[in-house]
PDB file of C-alpha atoms and ligand atoms in Angstrom:
ATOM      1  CA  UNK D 292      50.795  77.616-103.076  1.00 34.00           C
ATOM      2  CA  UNK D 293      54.549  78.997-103.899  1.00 36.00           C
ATOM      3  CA  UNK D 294      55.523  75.858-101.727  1.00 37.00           C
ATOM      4  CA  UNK D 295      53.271  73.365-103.172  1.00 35.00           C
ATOM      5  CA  UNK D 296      55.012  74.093-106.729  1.00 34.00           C
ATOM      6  CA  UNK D 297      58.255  73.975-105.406  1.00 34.00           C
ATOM      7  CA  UNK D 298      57.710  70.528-103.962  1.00 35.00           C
ATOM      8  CA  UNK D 299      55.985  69.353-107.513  1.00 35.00           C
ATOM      9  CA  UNK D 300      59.531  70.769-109.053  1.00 39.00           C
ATOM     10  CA  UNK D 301      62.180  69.329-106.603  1.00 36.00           C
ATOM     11  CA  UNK D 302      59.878  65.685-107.018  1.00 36.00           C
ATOM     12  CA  UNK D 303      60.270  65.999-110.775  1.00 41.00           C
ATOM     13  CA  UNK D 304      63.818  66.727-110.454  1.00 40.00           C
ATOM     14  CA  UNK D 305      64.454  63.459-108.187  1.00 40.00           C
ATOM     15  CA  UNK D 306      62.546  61.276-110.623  1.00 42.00           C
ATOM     16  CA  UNK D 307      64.592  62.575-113.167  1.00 43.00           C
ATOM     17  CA  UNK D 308      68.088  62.061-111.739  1.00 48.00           C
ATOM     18  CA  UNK D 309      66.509  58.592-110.661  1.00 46.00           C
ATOM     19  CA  UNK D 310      65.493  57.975-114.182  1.00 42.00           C
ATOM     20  CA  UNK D 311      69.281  58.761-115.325  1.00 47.00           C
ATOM     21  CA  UNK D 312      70.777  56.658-112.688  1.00 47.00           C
ATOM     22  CA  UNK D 313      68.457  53.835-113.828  1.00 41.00           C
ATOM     23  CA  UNK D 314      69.008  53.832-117.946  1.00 39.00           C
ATOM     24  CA  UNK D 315      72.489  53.998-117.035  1.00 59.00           C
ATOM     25  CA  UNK D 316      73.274  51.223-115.101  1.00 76.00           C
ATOM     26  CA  UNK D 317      72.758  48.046-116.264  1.00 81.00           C
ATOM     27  CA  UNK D 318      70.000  46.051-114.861  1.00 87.00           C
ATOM     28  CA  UNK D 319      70.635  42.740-112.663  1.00 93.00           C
ATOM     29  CA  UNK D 320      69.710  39.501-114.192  1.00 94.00           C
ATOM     30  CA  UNK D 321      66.230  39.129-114.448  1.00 94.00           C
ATOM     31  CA  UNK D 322      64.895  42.121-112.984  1.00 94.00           C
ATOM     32  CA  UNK D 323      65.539  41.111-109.375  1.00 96.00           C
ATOM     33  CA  UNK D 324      68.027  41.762-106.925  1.00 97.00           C
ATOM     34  CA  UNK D 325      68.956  40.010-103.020  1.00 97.00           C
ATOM     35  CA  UNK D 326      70.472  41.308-100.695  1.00 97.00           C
ATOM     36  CA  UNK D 327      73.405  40.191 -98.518  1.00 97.00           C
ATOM     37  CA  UNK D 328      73.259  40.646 -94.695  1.00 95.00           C
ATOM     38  CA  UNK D 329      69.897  41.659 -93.106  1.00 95.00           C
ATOM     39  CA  UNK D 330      70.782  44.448 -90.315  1.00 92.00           C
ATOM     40  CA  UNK D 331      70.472  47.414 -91.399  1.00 89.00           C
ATOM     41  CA  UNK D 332      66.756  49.169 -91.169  1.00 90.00           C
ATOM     42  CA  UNK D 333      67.606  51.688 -93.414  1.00 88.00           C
ATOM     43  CA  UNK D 334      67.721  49.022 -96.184  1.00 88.00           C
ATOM     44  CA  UNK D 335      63.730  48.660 -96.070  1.00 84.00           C
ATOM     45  CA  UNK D 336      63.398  52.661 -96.884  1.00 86.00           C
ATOM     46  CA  UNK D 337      65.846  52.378 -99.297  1.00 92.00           C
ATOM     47  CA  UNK D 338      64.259  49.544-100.708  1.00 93.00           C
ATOM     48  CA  UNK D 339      60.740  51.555-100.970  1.00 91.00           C
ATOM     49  CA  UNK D 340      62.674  54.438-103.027  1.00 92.00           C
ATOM     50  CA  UNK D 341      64.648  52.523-105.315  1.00 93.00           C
ATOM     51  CA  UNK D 342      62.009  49.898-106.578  1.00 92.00           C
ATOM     52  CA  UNK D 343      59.647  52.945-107.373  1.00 91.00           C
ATOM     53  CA  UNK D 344      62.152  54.539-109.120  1.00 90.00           C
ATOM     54  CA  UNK D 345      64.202  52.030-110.905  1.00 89.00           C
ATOM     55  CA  UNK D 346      61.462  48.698-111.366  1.00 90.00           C
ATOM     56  CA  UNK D 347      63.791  46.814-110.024  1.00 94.00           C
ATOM     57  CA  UNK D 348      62.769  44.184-107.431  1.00 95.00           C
ATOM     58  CA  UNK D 349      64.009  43.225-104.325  1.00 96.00           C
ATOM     59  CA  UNK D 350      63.125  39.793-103.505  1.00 97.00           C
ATOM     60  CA  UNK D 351      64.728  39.157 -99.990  1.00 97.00           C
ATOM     61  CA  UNK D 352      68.316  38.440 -97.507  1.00 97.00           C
ATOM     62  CA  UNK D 353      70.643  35.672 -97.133  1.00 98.00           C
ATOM     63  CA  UNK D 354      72.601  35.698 -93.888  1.00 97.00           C
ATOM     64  CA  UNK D 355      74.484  33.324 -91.912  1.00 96.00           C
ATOM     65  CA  UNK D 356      72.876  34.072 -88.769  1.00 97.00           C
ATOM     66  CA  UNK D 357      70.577  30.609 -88.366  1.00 97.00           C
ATOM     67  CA  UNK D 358      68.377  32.919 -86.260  1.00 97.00           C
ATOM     68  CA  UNK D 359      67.245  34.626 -88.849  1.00 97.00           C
ATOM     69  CA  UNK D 360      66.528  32.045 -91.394  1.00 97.00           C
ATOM     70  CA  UNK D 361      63.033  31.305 -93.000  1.00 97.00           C
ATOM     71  CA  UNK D 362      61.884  34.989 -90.674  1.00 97.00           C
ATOM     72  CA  UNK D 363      61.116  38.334 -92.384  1.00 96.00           C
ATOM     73  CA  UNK D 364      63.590  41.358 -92.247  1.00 94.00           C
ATOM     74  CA  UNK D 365      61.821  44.953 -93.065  1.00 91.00           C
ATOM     75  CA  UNK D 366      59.421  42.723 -94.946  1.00 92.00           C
ATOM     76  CA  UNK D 367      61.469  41.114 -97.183  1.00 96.00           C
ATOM     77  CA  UNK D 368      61.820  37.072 -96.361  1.00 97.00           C
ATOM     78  CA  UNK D 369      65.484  35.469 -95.058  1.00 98.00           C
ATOM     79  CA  UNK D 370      66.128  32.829 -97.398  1.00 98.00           C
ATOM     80  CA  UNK D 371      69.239  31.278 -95.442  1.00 97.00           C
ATOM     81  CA  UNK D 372      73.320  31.627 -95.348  1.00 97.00           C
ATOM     82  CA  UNK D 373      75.601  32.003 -98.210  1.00 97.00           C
ATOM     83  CA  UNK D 374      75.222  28.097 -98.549  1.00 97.00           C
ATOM     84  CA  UNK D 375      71.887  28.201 -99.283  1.00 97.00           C
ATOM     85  CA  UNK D 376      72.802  31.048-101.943  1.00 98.00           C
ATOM     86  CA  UNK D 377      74.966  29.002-103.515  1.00 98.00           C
ATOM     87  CA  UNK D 378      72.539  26.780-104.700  1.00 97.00           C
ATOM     88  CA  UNK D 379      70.384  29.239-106.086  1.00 97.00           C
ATOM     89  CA  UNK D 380      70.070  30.311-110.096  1.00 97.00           C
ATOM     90  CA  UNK D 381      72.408  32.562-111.325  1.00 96.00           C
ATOM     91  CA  UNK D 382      70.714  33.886-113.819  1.00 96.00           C
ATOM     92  CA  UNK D 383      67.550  34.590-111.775  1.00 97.00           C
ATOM     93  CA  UNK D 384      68.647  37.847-109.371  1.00 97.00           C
ATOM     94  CA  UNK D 385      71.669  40.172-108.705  1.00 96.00           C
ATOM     95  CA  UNK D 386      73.122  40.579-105.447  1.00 97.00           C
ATOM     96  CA  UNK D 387      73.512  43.652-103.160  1.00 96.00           C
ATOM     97  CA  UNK D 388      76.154  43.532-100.590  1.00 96.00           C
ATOM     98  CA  UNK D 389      74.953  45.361 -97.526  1.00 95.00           C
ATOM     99  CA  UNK D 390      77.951  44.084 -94.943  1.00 93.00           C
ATOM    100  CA  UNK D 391      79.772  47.409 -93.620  1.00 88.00           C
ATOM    101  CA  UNK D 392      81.466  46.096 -91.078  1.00 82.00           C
ATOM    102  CA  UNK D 393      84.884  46.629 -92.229  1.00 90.00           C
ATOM    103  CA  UNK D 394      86.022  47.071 -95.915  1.00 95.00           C
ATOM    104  CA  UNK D 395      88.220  43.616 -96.109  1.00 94.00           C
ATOM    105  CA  UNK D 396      85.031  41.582 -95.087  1.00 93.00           C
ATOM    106  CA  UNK D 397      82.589  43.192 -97.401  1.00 94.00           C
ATOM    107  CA  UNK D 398      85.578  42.755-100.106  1.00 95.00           C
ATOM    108  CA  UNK D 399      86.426  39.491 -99.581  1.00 94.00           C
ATOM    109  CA  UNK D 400      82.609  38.498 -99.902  1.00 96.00           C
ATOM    110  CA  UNK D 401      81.748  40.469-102.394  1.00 96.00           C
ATOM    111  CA  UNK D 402      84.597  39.095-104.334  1.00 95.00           C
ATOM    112  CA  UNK D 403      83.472  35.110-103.090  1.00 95.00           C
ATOM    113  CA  UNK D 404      80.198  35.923-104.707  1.00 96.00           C
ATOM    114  CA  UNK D 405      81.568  37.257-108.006  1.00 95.00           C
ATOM    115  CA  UNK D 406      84.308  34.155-108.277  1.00 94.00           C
ATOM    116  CA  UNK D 407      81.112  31.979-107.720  1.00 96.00           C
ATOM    117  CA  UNK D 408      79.290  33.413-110.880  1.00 95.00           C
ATOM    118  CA  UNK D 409      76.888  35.864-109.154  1.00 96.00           C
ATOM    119  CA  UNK D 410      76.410  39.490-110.538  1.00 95.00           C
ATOM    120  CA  UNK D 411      77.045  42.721-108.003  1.00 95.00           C
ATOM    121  CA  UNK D 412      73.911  45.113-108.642  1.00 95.00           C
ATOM    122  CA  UNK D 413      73.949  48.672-107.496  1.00 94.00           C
ATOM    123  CA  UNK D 414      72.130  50.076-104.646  1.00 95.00           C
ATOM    124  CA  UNK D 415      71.762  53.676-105.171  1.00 95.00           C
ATOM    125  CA  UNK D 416      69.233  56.377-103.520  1.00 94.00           C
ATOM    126  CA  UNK D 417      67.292  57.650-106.545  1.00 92.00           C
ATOM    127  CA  UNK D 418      68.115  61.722-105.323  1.00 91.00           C
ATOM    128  CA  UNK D 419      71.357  61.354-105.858  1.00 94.00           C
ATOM    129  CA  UNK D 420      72.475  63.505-108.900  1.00 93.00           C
ATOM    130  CA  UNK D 421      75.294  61.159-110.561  1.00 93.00           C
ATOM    131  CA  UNK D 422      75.698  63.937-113.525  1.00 91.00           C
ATOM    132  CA  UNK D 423      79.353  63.758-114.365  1.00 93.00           C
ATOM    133  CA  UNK D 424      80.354  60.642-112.037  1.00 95.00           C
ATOM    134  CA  UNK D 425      81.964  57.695-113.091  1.00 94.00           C
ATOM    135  CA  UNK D 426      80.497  54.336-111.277  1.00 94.00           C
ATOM    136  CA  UNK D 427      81.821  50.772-110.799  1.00 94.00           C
ATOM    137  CA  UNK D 428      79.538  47.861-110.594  1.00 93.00           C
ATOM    138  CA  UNK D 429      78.161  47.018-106.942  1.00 95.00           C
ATOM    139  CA  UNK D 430      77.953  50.549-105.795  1.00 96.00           C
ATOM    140  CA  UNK D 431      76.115  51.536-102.683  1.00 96.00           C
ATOM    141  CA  UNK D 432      75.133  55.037-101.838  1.00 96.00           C
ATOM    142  CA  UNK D 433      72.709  55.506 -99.318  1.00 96.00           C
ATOM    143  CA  UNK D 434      70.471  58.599 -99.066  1.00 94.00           C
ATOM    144  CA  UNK D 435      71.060  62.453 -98.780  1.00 95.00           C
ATOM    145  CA  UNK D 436      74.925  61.199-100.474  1.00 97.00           C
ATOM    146  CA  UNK D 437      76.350  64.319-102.527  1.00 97.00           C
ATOM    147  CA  UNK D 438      78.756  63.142-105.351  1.00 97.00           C
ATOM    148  CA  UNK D 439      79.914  66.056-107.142  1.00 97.00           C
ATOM    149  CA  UNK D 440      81.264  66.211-110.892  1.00 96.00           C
ATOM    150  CA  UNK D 441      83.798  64.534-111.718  1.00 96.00           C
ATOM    151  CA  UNK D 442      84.182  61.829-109.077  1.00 97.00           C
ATOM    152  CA  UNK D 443      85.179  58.366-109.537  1.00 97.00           C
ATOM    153  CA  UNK D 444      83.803  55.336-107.518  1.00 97.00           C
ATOM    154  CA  UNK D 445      85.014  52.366-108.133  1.00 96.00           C
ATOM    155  CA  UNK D 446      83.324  49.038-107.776  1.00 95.00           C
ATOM    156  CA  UNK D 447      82.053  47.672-104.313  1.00 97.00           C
ATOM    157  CA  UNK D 448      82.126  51.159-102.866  1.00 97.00           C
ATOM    158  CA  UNK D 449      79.389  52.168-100.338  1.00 97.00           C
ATOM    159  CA  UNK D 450      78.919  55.714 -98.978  1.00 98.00           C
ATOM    160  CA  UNK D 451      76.635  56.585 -96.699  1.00 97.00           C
ATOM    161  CA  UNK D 452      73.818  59.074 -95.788  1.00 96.00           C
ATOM    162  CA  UNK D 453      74.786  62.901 -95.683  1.00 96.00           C
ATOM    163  CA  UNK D 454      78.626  62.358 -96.732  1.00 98.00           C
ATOM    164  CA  UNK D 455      79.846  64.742 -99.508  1.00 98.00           C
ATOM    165  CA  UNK D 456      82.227  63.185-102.204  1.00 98.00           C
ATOM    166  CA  UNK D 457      83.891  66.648-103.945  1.00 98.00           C
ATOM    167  CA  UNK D 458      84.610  67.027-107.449  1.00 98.00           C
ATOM    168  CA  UNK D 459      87.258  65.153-109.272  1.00 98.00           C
ATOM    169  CA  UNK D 460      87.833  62.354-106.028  1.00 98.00           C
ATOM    170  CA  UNK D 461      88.563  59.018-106.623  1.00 98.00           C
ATOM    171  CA  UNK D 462      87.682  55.960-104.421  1.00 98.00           C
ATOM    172  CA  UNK D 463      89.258  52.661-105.321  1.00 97.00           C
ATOM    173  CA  UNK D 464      87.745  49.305-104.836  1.00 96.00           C
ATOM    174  CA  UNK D 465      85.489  48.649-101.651  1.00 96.00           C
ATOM    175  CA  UNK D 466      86.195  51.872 -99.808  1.00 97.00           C
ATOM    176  CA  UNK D 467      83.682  52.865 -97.380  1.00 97.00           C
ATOM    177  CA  UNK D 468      82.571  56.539 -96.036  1.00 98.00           C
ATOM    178  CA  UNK D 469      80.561  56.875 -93.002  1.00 98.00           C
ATOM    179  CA  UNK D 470      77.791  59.026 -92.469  1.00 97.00           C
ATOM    180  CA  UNK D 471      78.570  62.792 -92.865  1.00 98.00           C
ATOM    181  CA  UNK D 472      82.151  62.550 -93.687  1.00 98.00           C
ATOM    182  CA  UNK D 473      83.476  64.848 -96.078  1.00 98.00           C
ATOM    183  CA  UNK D 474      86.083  64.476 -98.770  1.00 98.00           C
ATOM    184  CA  UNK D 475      87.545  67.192-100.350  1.00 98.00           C
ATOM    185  CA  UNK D 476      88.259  68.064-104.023  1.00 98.00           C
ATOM    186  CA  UNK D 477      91.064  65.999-106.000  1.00 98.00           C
ATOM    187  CA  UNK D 478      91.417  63.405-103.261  1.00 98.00           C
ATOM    188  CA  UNK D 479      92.555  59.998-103.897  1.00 98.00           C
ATOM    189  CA  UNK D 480      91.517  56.795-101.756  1.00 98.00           C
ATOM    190  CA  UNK D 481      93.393  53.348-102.758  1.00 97.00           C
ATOM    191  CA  UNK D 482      91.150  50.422-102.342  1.00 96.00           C
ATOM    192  CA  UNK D 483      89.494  49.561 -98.563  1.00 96.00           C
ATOM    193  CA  UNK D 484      90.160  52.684 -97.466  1.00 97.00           C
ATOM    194  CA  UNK D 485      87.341  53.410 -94.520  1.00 97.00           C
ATOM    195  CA  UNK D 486      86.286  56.818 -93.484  1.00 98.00           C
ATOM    196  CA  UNK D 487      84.796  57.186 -90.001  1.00 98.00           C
ATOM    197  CA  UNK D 488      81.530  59.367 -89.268  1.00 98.00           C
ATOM    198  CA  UNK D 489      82.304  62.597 -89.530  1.00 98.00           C
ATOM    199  CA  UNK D 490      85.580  62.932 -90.588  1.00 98.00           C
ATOM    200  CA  UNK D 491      87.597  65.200 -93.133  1.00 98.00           C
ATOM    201  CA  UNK D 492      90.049  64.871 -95.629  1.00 98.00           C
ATOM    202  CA  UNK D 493      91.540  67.746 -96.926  1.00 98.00           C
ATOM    203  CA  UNK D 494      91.927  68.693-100.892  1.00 98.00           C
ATOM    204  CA  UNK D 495      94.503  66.145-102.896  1.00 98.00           C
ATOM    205  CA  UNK D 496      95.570  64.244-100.227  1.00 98.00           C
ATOM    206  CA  UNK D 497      96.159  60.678-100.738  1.00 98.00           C
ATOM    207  CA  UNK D 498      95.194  57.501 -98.471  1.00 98.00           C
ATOM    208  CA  UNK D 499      96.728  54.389 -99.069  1.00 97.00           C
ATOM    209  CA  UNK D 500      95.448  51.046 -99.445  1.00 95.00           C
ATOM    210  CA  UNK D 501      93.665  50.376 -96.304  1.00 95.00           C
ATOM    211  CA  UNK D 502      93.767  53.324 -94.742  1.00 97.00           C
ATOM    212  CA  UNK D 503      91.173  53.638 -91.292  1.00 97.00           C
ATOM    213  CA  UNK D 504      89.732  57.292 -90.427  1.00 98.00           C
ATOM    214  CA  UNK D 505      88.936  57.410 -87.238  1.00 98.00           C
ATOM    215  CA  UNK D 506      85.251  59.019 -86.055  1.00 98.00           C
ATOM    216  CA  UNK D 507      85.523  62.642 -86.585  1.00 98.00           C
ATOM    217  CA  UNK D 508      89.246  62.986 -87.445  1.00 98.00           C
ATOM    218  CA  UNK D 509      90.639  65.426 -89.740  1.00 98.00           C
ATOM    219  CA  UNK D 510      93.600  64.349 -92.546  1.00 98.00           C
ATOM    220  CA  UNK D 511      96.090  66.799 -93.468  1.00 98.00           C
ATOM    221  CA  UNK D 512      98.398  64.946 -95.146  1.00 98.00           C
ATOM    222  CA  UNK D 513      98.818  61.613 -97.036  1.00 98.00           C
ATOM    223  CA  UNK D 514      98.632  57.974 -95.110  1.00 98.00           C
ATOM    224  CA  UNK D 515     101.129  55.002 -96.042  1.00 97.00           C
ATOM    225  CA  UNK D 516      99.038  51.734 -95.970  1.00 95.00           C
ATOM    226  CA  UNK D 517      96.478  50.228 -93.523  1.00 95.00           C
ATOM    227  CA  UNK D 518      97.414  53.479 -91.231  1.00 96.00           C
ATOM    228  CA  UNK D 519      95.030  53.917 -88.147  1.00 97.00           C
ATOM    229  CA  UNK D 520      94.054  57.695 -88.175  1.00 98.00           C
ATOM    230  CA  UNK D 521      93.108  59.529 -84.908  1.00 98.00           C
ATOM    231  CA  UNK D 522      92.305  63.119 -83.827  1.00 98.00           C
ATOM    232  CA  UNK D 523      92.664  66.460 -85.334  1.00 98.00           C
ATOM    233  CA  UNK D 524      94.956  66.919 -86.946  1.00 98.00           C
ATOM    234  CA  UNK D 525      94.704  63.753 -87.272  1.00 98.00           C
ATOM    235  CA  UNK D 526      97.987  61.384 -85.988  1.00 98.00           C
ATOM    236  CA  UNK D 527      98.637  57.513 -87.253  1.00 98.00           C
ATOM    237  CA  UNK D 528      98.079  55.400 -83.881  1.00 98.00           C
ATOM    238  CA  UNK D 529      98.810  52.001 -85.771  1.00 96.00           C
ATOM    239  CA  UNK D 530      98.491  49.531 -88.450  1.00 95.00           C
ATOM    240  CA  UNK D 531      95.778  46.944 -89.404  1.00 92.00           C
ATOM    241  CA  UNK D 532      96.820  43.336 -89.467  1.00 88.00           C
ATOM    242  CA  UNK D 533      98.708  42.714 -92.802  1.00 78.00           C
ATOM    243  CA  UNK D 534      96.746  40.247 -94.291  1.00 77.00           C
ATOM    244  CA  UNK D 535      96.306  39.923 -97.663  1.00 74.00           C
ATOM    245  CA  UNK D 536      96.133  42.519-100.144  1.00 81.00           C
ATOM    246  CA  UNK D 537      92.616  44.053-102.000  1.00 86.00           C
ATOM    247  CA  UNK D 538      92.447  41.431-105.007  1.00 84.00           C
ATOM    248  CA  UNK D 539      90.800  42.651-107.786  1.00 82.00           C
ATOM    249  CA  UNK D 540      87.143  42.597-108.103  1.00 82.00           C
ATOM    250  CA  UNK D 541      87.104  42.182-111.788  1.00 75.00           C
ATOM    251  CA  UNK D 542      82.980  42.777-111.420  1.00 80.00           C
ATOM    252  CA  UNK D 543      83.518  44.370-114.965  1.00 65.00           C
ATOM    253  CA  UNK D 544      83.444  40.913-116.926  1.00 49.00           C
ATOM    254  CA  UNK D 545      80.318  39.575-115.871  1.00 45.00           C
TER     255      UNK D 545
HETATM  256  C1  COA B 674      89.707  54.919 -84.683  1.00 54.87           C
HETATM  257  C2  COA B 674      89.087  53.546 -84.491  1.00 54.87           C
HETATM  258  C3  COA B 674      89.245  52.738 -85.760  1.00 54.87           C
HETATM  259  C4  COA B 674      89.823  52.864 -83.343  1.00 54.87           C
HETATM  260  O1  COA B 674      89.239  51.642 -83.075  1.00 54.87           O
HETATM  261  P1  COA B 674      89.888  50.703 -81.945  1.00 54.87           P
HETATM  262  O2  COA B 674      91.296  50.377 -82.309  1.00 54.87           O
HETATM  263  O3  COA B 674      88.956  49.558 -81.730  1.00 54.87           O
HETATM  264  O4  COA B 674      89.969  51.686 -80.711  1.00 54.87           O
HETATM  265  P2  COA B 674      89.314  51.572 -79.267  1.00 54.87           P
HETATM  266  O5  COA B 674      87.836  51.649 -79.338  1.00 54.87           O
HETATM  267  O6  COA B 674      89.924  50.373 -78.582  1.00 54.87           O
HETATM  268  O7  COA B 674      89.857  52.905 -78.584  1.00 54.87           O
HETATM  269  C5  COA B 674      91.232  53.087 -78.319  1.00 54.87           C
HETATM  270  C6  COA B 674      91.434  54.508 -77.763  1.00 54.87           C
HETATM  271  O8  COA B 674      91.242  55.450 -78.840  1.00 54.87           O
HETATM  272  C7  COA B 674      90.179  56.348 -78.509  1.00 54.87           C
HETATM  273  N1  COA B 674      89.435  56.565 -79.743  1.00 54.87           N
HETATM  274  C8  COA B 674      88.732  55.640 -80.436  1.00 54.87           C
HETATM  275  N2  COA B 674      88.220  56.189 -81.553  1.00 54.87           N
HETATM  276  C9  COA B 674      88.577  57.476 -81.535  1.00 54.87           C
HETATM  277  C10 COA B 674      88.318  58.543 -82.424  1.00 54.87           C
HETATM  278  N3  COA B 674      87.604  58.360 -83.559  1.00 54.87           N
HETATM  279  N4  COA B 674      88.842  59.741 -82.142  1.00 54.87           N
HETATM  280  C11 COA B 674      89.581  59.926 -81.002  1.00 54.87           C
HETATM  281  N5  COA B 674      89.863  58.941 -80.137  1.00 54.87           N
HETATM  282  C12 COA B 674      89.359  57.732 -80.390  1.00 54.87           C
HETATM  283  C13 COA B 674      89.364  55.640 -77.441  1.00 54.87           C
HETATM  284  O9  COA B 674      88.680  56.556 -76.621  1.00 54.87           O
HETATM  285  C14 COA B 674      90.435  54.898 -76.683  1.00 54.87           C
HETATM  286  O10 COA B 674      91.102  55.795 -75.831  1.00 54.87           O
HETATM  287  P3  COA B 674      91.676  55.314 -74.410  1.00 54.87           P
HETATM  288  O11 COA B 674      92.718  54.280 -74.704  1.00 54.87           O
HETATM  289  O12 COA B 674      92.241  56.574 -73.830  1.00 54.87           O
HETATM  290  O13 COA B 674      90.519  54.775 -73.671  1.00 54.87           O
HETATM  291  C15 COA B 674      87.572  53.604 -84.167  1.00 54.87           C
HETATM  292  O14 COA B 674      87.351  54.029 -82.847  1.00 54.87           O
HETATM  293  C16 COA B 674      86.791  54.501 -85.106  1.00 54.87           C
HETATM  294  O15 COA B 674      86.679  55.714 -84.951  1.00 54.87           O
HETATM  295  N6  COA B 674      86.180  53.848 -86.149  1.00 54.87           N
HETATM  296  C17 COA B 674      85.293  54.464 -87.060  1.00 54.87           C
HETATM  297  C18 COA B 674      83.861  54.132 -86.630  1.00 54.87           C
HETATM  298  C19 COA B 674      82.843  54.650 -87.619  1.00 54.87           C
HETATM  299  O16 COA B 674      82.707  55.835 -87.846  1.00 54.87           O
HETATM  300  N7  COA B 674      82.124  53.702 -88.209  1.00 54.87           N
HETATM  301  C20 COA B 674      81.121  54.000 -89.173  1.00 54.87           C
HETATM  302  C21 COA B 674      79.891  53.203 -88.921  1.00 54.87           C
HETATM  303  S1  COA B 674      78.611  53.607 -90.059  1.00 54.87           S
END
């Protein structure tokens, strides 16, 4: 009995937090949202959660893999590559961007969709409590995510299941955190920074623009841009390719 009632509270308490997350967000143009990139299983569960809690509806992939094309994923129908999405309405559904393969290619196509007139909607897991967290637009945070108070995300960030965001962090534009990484109080990320699985980052320590974390490394002091981050502690083993820089998103103005 004692643990029926405490799984009646902690179910009220996540459609709560889900109701918050939903009123304040704003909603993707007409109620719908597609996703990009159809990989990831975890999106179908996801999918489940968030339409319950939000209304929201997800409608279905594009993805440049012909393969895929006119097949289901989790359910949810292919409808082509990004050519076929650029042909479709505007004004009809948002777009999720589900590509983690490394924070300059998500970027760069998140920022291709935007320039083409194409709203970023958020993906968030309806547990998380986002009391006291400041959000950009396109966020994705994936189940079991802890953001405490105080934390900035900016837009196109994605953080995934089980890693802990501590109070007062900020990440910058399309940054990307691995599952069960942990960041530590007062840190700052500059834009694409990528934290492996696993790894730590120790309290008000800053990563430049670029930055890559290795798999269960451990940061003890600040990184210069696109460092490559190994071991613990951890030691910079290189640089990524210096292309061109993080353009802004601007995801604000649409
Ligand atoms: C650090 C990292 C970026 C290096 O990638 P890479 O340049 O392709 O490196 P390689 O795989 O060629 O490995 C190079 C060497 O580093 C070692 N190495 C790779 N990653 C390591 C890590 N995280 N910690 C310690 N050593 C590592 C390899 O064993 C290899 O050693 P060797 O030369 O003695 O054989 C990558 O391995 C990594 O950890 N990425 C994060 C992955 C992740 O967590 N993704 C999240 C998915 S949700």
């Amino acid at each position: 009995m004692r643990q029926a009632m405490t799984s009646v509270a902690h179910g009220e308490l996540i459609r709560a937090s889900a109701w918050r997350a939903a009123v304040q967000r704003p909603a993707p143009p007409g109620g719908k949202v597609a996703f990009i990139g159809a990989n990831n299983p975890e999106t179908a569960r996801m999918v489940r959660d968030v339409q319950v809690a939000t209304g929201v509806e997800f409608i279905g992939y594009f993805d440049n893999d012909p393969d895929k094309k006119g097949r289901t994923f989790c359910g949810l129908p292919v409808f082509g590559g990004f050519d076929d999405l650029l042909g479709c309405d505007r004004t009809a559904f948002g777009l999720v961007n589900l590509i983690t393969r490394d924070t300059k290619t998500r970027h760069e196509t998140t920022r291709f969709f935007a320039e083409n007139g194409f709203a970023a909607a958020d993906f968030i897991h309806p547990s998380i409590n986002l009391d006291g967290v400041t959000l950009g637009r396109g966020v994705y945070l994936q189940e079991g995510v802890i953001v405490q108070g105080g934390v900035v995300l900016g837009d196109n960030v994605c953080v995934n299941s089980g890693a802990t965001i501590s109070h007062e962090t900020s990440l910058g534009t399309s940054c990307f955190v691995a599952p069960g990484a942990t960041l530590a109080g007062l840190v700052t990320l500059e834009p694409g920074v990528l934290i492996g699985a696993g790894a730590s980052v120790m309290p008000r320590l800053s990563l430049g623009t670029g930055t890559t974390v290795g798999a269960g490394a451990v940061i003890t002091k600040d990184t210069t841009e696109r460092s490559i981050m190994v071991g613990v502690p951890a030691v910079e083993t290189g640089k990524t390719p210096d292309d061109e820089a993080f353009l802004p998103l601007f995801l604000d103005k649409m």
